[in-house]
Coordinates of C-alpha atoms in Angstrom, one line a residue:
M12 CA 41.7 44.9 -38.8
M13 CA 39.2 46.0 -36.1
K14 CA 40.9 43.8 -33.5
R15 CA 44.3 45.3 -34.2
L16 CA 42.8 48.8 -34.0
L17 CA 41.2 47.9 -30.6
L18 CA 44.5 46.6 -29.3
G19 CA 46.3 49.7 -30.4
F20 CA 43.6 51.9 -28.8
L21 CA 44.0 50.0 -25.5
L22 CA 47.7 50.3 -25.5
M23 CA 47.4 54.0 -26.2
L24 CA 45.1 54.4 -23.2
S25 CA 47.5 52.5 -21.1
G26 CA 50.4 54.7 -22.1
S27 CA 48.5 57.9 -21.5
G28 CA 47.2 56.8 -18.0
L29 CA 43.6 57.4 -19.0
M30 CA 42.6 53.9 -17.9
A31 CA 43.5 54.6 -14.3
Q32 CA 40.2 56.3 -13.6
N33 CA 37.6 55.5 -10.9
D34 CA 35.0 54.4 -13.4
T35 CA 35.0 50.8 -14.6
L36 CA 37.1 50.0 -17.6
L37 CA 34.8 48.9 -20.4
V38 CA 36.3 46.3 -22.8
S39 CA 34.1 44.4 -25.2
E40 CA 33.7 40.7 -24.7
A41 CA 35.0 40.2 -28.2
A42 CA 38.3 42.0 -27.3
N43 CA 38.6 40.0 -24.1
D44 CA 38.0 36.7 -25.9
T45 CA 40.3 37.5 -28.8
V46 CA 43.2 39.4 -27.2
G47 CA 43.0 37.7 -23.7
C48 CA 46.3 37.6 -21.9
Q49 CA 48.2 38.8 -24.9
L50 CA 47.4 42.2 -23.5
P51 CA 50.1 43.7 -21.3
W52 CA 49.6 44.2 -17.6
P53 CA 47.3 45.6 -16.3
L54 CA 45.1 45.6 -19.4
C55 CA 44.7 41.9 -19.4
M56 CA 43.6 42.0 -15.7
Q57 CA 41.2 44.8 -16.3
A58 CA 39.7 43.1 -19.3
R59 CA 39.2 39.9 -17.4
L60 CA 37.6 41.8 -14.4
D61 CA 35.4 43.7 -16.8
S62 CA 34.1 40.4 -18.3
M63 CA 33.2 39.2 -14.7
M64 CA 30.9 42.2 -14.4
Q65 CA 28.6 40.3 -16.8
D66 CA 28.3 37.4 -14.3
P67 CA 24.6 36.4 -13.8
L68 CA 25.3 36.7 -10.1
L69 CA 25.0 40.4 -10.5
D70 CA 21.5 40.2 -12.0
Y71 CA 20.0 39.6 -8.5
S72 CA 22.6 40.9 -6.1
Q73 CA 24.8 43.9 -5.5
L74 CA 28.5 44.3 -5.9
G75 CA 31.0 46.9 -4.7
L76 CA 34.5 46.4 -6.1
M77 CA 37.7 48.4 -6.2
V78 CA 41.3 47.5 -7.0
W79 CA 44.2 49.9 -6.3
D80 CA 47.8 49.7 -7.5
L81 CA 49.9 50.5 -4.4
T82 CA 53.2 50.5 -6.2
D83 CA 52.1 53.1 -8.8
D84 CA 49.6 54.6 -6.4
K85 CA 46.6 54.7 -8.8
P86 CA 43.2 53.0 -9.2
L87 CA 43.1 50.0 -11.5
F88 CA 39.4 48.9 -11.5
S89 CA 36.2 49.8 -9.9
F90 CA 32.5 48.8 -10.0
N91 CA 29.9 50.5 -7.8
H92 CA 32.8 51.4 -5.6
R93 CA 30.7 54.1 -3.8
Q94 CA 27.7 52.0 -3.2
L95 CA 26.9 51.6 0.5
I96 CA 27.0 48.0 1.6
R97 CA 27.1 46.2 4.9
P98 CA 30.8 45.2 5.4
A99 CA 30.2 42.3 7.8
S100 CA 33.6 41.4 9.3
T101 CA 35.7 43.4 6.9
M102 CA 34.6 46.1 9.4
K103 CA 37.4 44.8 11.5
L104 CA 39.9 46.3 9.0
L105 CA 38.7 49.8 9.9
T106 CA 38.8 48.9 13.6
A107 CA 42.4 47.5 13.4
I108 CA 43.8 50.2 11.2
T109 CA 42.3 53.0 13.4
A110 CA 43.6 51.3 16.5
L111 CA 47.1 50.9 15.2
D112 CA 47.1 54.5 14.0
Q113 CA 45.7 55.9 17.2
L114 CA 47.3 53.6 19.9
G115 CA 50.5 52.4 18.1
G116 CA 52.0 49.0 17.6
N117 CA 53.4 48.7 21.1
Y118 CA 50.1 49.2 22.8
Q119 CA 49.2 46.7 25.5
F120 CA 45.9 45.5 27.1
H121 CA 45.9 45.6 30.9
T122 CA 44.0 43.9 33.7
S123 CA 45.3 44.9 37.1
L124 CA 44.8 44.0 40.8
Y125 CA 45.5 46.7 43.4
Y126 CA 45.0 47.0 47.2
T127 CA 44.5 49.8 49.7
G128 CA 44.8 49.7 53.5
E129 CA 47.4 47.8 55.6
I130 CA 48.6 44.3 55.8
V131 CA 48.3 43.4 59.5
G132 CA 49.9 40.1 60.3
R133 CA 48.7 38.0 57.3
T134 CA 45.4 39.9 57.0
L135 CA 44.7 42.7 54.5
M136 CA 42.7 45.3 56.4
G137 CA 41.6 47.1 53.3
D138 CA 40.2 46.8 49.8
L139 CA 41.1 44.9 46.7
Y140 CA 40.5 46.7 43.3
C141 CA 40.1 44.7 40.1
V142 CA 40.7 47.2 37.3
G143 CA 39.4 46.1 33.9
G144 CA 41.1 46.9 30.6
M145 CA 38.8 44.8 28.4
D146 CA 41.4 42.1 27.7
P147 CA 39.4 39.5 25.7
A148 CA 42.2 36.9 26.3
F149 CA 42.1 37.0 30.1
E150 CA 41.6 33.5 31.4
G151 CA 41.8 31.2 34.5
D152 CA 45.6 31.1 34.4
D153 CA 45.7 34.9 34.7
M154 CA 43.3 34.8 37.6
W155 CA 45.6 32.2 39.3
R156 CA 48.5 34.5 38.9
F157 CA 46.5 37.3 40.7
V158 CA 45.9 35.0 43.6
Q159 CA 49.5 33.8 43.8
A160 CA 50.7 37.5 43.8
L161 CA 48.5 38.0 46.9
K162 CA 49.9 34.9 48.5
E163 CA 53.4 36.2 47.8
L164 CA 52.5 39.3 49.9
E165 CA 51.9 36.7 52.7
I166 CA 48.2 37.5 52.7
D167 CA 45.9 34.7 53.7
T168 CA 42.9 36.7 55.0
L169 CA 40.9 39.5 53.4
C170 CA 38.8 41.9 55.5
G171 CA 37.2 44.7 53.4
H172 CA 35.8 45.2 50.0
I173 CA 36.4 43.6 46.6
V174 CA 35.9 46.5 44.2
T175 CA 35.5 46.2 40.4
D176 CA 36.7 49.1 38.4
V177 CA 35.0 49.0 35.0
T178 CA 35.3 52.7 34.2
M179 CA 37.3 52.0 31.1
K180 CA 34.0 51.9 29.0
D181 CA 30.3 52.6 29.3
T182 CA 27.8 50.2 30.8
L183 CA 26.4 49.0 27.5
R184 CA 26.9 45.2 27.1
W185 CA 25.6 44.8 23.6
G186 CA 26.4 46.7 20.4
E187 CA 24.0 48.9 18.5
G188 CA 22.1 46.9 15.8
W189 CA 23.1 43.5 17.1
C190 CA 20.5 40.7 16.6
W191 CA 19.1 39.1 19.7
D192 CA 19.5 35.6 18.3
D193 CA 23.2 35.9 17.4
D194 CA 26.1 34.6 19.4
N195 CA 27.0 38.1 20.7
P196 CA 30.0 38.8 22.9
T197 CA 29.6 40.5 26.3
L198 CA 31.1 44.0 26.3
S199 CA 32.5 44.1 29.8
P200 CA 35.9 45.6 30.8
L201 CA 36.4 42.7 33.2
L202 CA 36.3 39.3 31.5
V203 CA 37.4 35.7 32.4
N204 CA 37.3 33.2 29.6
R205 CA 35.1 35.6 27.7
K206 CA 32.5 35.8 30.4
A207 CA 31.6 38.8 32.7
N208 CA 31.8 36.9 36.0
F209 CA 35.1 38.2 37.2
T210 CA 34.3 38.7 40.8
E211 CA 32.8 35.3 41.2
R212 CA 35.8 33.7 39.6
L213 CA 38.2 35.7 41.8
I214 CA 36.4 34.6 45.0
T215 CA 36.4 31.0 43.9
A216 CA 40.2 31.2 43.2
L217 CA 40.9 32.9 46.5
L218 CA 39.0 30.2 48.4
D219 CA 40.7 27.4 46.5
A220 CA 44.0 29.0 47.5
D221 CA 43.0 28.9 51.2
V222 CA 42.5 32.7 51.4
A223 CA 39.9 33.4 54.0
L224 CA 37.2 36.1 53.4
V225 CA 36.1 37.8 56.6
D226 CA 33.5 40.5 56.4
V227 CA 34.1 41.0 52.7
Y228 CA 31.7 43.1 50.6
L229 CA 31.4 43.5 46.8
S230 CA 31.1 46.9 45.2
Q231 CA 32.0 49.0 42.1
G232 CA 34.3 52.0 42.1
K233 CA 37.4 53.6 40.7
V234 CA 40.8 52.6 41.9
P235 CA 42.3 55.4 44.0
S236 CA 45.6 57.0 42.9
D237 CA 47.4 55.8 46.1
A238 CA 46.5 52.1 45.6
K239 CA 49.4 49.6 45.5
L240 CA 49.8 47.3 42.6
V241 CA 49.5 43.6 43.4
C242 CA 49.7 42.1 39.9
E243 CA 49.1 43.2 36.3
R244 CA 48.5 41.0 33.3
K245 CA 49.4 42.4 29.9
R246 CA 48.7 41.4 26.3
S247 CA 50.2 43.0 23.2
I248 CA 48.0 44.4 20.5
D249 CA 49.6 41.9 18.1
Q250 CA 48.3 39.0 20.2
I251 CA 44.8 40.5 20.1
L252 CA 44.9 41.4 16.4
E253 CA 46.0 38.0 15.3
R254 CA 43.0 36.2 16.7
M255 CA 40.7 39.1 15.8
M256 CA 41.6 39.0 12.1
K257 CA 42.6 35.4 11.4
D258 CA 39.7 33.9 13.3
S259 CA 37.4 36.9 12.9
D260 CA 36.8 37.0 16.6
N261 CA 34.1 39.5 17.4
L262 CA 34.9 39.9 21.1
Y263 CA 38.5 40.7 20.3
A264 CA 37.4 43.3 17.7
E265 CA 35.0 45.0 20.1
S266 CA 37.8 45.1 22.7
V267 CA 40.1 46.9 20.2
F268 CA 37.2 49.2 19.3
Y269 CA 36.8 50.3 22.9
Q270 CA 40.5 50.6 23.5
T271 CA 40.5 53.2 20.8
A272 CA 37.5 54.9 22.3
A273 CA 39.0 55.0 25.8
S274 CA 42.2 56.5 24.5
T275 CA 40.4 59.9 24.2
R276 CA 38.0 59.8 27.1
Q277 CA 36.7 57.4 29.8
P278 CA 34.4 55.8 29.9
G279 CA 34.9 55.0 26.3
R280 CA 31.8 54.9 24.0
A281 CA 31.1 53.5 20.6
L282 CA 30.5 57.0 19.5
D283 CA 34.1 58.0 20.5
A284 CA 35.6 55.1 18.5
A285 CA 33.4 55.9 15.5
R286 CA 34.5 59.5 15.5
L287 CA 38.2 58.4 15.4
E288 CA 37.4 56.0 12.6
R289 CA 35.6 58.7 10.6
A290 CA 38.7 60.9 11.0
L291 CA 40.9 58.1 9.7
I292 CA 38.6 57.7 6.6
E293 CA 39.0 61.4 5.9
R294 CA 42.8 61.2 6.3
A295 CA 42.6 58.3 3.8
G296 CA 41.1 60.7 1.3
V297 CA 37.4 59.7 1.4
N298 CA 34.3 61.5 2.5
S299 CA 33.1 59.8 5.6
S300 CA 29.7 61.6 5.9
L301 CA 27.7 58.9 4.1
C302 CA 29.1 55.8 5.9
R303 CA 27.6 54.3 9.1
I304 CA 29.7 53.0 11.9
A305 CA 27.9 51.2 14.7
D306 CA 30.5 48.7 16.2
G307 CA 34.0 47.4 15.8
S308 CA 33.3 43.8 14.7
G309 CA 30.8 44.1 11.9
L310 CA 28.0 42.3 13.7
S311 CA 25.7 45.3 13.6
L312 CA 23.1 45.6 10.8
Y313 CA 23.6 49.3 11.0
N314 CA 27.2 49.4 9.6
Y315 CA 27.5 50.7 6.0
L316 CA 30.8 51.2 4.2
T317 CA 31.8 51.3 0.5
A318 CA 34.5 49.4 -1.5
E319 CA 36.2 52.7 -2.0
I320 CA 36.4 53.3 1.8
E321 CA 37.9 49.9 2.5
T322 CA 40.3 50.1 -0.4
M323 CA 41.5 53.6 0.7
I324 CA 42.0 52.7 4.3
L325 CA 44.1 49.7 3.1
R326 CA 46.1 52.1 1.0
Y327 CA 46.4 54.4 4.1
A328 CA 47.8 51.5 6.1
Y329 CA 50.3 50.6 3.4
R330 CA 51.6 54.2 3.3
H331 CA 52.2 54.1 7.1
P332 CA 54.7 51.2 7.7
A333 CA 54.1 51.3 11.5
V334 CA 50.5 50.4 10.8
Y335 CA 51.0 48.1 7.8
S336 CA 53.5 45.8 9.4
H337 CA 51.2 44.9 12.3
L338 CA 48.1 44.7 10.1
L339 CA 49.7 42.5 7.5
F340 CA 50.9 40.1 10.1
S341 CA 47.4 39.6 11.4
L342 CA 45.6 38.9 8.1
P343 CA 44.5 35.5 7.0
V344 CA 46.6 34.0 4.2
A345 CA 44.8 32.3 1.3
G346 CA 45.1 28.5 1.4
E347 CA 47.2 28.6 4.6
D348 CA 45.4 29.9 7.7
G349 CA 42.5 31.6 9.4
T350 CA 39.2 32.1 7.6
L351 CA 41.0 31.8 4.2
K352 CA 42.6 28.4 5.0
K353 CA 40.4 26.4 2.6
R354 CA 40.1 29.0 -0.1
M355 CA 42.1 29.5 -3.3
K356 CA 44.2 26.4 -2.8
G357 CA 46.2 25.3 -5.8
T358 CA 46.0 28.7 -7.5
L359 CA 48.5 31.6 -7.8
A360 CA 46.4 33.4 -5.1
E361 CA 47.4 30.7 -2.5
G362 CA 50.0 32.2 -0.1
N363 CA 49.7 35.5 -1.9
V364 CA 46.4 37.0 -1.0
Q365 CA 46.3 38.3 2.6
A366 CA 42.8 39.5 3.3
K367 CA 39.9 39.9 5.8
T368 CA 36.8 37.9 5.2
G369 CA 33.3 39.0 6.1
T370 CA 30.0 37.0 6.5
L371 CA 26.5 38.0 7.5
T372 CA 23.2 36.7 6.3
G373 CA 23.1 37.9 2.7
V374 CA 26.5 39.5 2.8
I375 CA 29.9 38.1 1.8
S376 CA 32.9 40.4 1.7
L377 CA 36.7 40.2 1.2
A378 CA 39.3 43.0 1.4
G379 CA 43.1 43.0 1.7
Y380 CA 46.3 42.8 -0.2
C381 CA 48.1 40.7 -2.9
S382 CA 51.0 40.9 -5.4
A383 CA 50.4 41.0 -9.1
S384 CA 52.5 39.0 -11.6
N385 CA 54.7 42.0 -12.3
G386 CA 55.5 42.4 -8.6
H387 CA 53.2 45.4 -8.1
R388 CA 51.5 45.4 -4.7
L389 CA 47.7 45.7 -4.8
C390 CA 44.9 46.3 -2.4
F391 CA 41.3 45.5 -3.1
A392 CA 37.8 45.3 -1.6
I393 CA 35.0 43.0 -2.9
M394 CA 31.6 43.4 -1.2
N395 CA 28.7 41.1 -2.3
Q396 CA 25.3 41.9 -0.9
G397 CA 21.9 40.2 -1.4
M398 CA 23.4 36.8 -1.6
Q399 CA 21.3 33.7 -1.0
K400 CA 24.2 31.3 -1.4
G401 CA 27.5 32.4 0.3
S402 CA 29.4 29.8 -1.7
E403 CA 28.6 31.6 -5.0
A404 CA 29.9 34.9 -3.7
R405 CA 33.1 33.3 -2.3
A406 CA 33.7 31.6 -5.7
F407 CA 33.2 35.0 -7.4
Q408 CA 35.7 36.7 -5.0
D409 CA 38.2 33.9 -5.3
K410 CA 38.1 34.3 -9.1
V411 CA 38.7 38.0 -8.8
C412 CA 41.7 37.3 -6.5
M413 CA 43.1 34.7 -9.0
I414 CA 42.9 37.3 -11.8
L415 CA 44.7 39.9 -9.7
C416 CA 47.5 37.4 -8.9
D417 CA 47.7 35.8 -12.4

């Protein structure tokens, strides 16, 4: 009799909409064990998630969790959703969504070569300007194209300066709160194969192409407005986001972070990008005053977000198709590619969950999208902190995802 009354009460709550509150849905273990998946959606899912909150894992670690029904636009489940936790690489979601919202899906990364002066015979009597746009994918082939473009101008001798223009961002080469013993990327606007040795590589490429350097000097400066374009290498934001998100590439994330910063002022600073990200959090409907934003990749130990913030920015992206289409394309797919390639295989979450992973010492996080069994689109954020074994947190998160998709 009591079980039938409990089921009736749960159905009444579902019909009234009272279960879609920010607080965690409380369902007794007896009800979960007895009724199980005989409950209608989403009651079964909520009951199963609620039972997971009794996992011994949470006796010695912290969890922030939130699930949002995008189709009905209402919360489905939450647990410590406003607890500040280091996001690790799920920080890249905030970086990507802000960049797409601020810069647009057609934005391109530029690295350019200009010259000033005159070409006398086959000698450039003037200066070469290498203008950095912090393209993390710039490589030796791009440098070769720069040199070939010079050769096509019938230049075989340089006499002047080789000037690097790195005014796109500030001079800081590491992010705030990065650990000295991590494999940290170099934050330079002029990169070749991820290294800040652009001038040296250009000189080597010129000499290899039999371009003579006569009285050539190296300097830094800003390209003048009357300089003539020699060559420009471009990369779409989609190309950058794909590697940034699927492979969780930190250099690519920092590049996107500083592109956003430089869109408002140059040189761009981390503070400028953080200001834009806080504004996006506010537009997503969450108070941004408590969170901490130090970098774009999640490497910093000073970053602090909440499961609510991550869920609501995912909701914001979903409600803006121009952002969502580019973001969704870039996310790892469970059991198929990126950092989720080996996870959730052989489950209903495989090929369904599209989410960003995050890993730091003691922190494992996962946030993204999936579709429920009734076709509703969901977004979620799962943030585990204080973990000694990352495998335990990943197993917990995978189980949550399987419940959402089942």
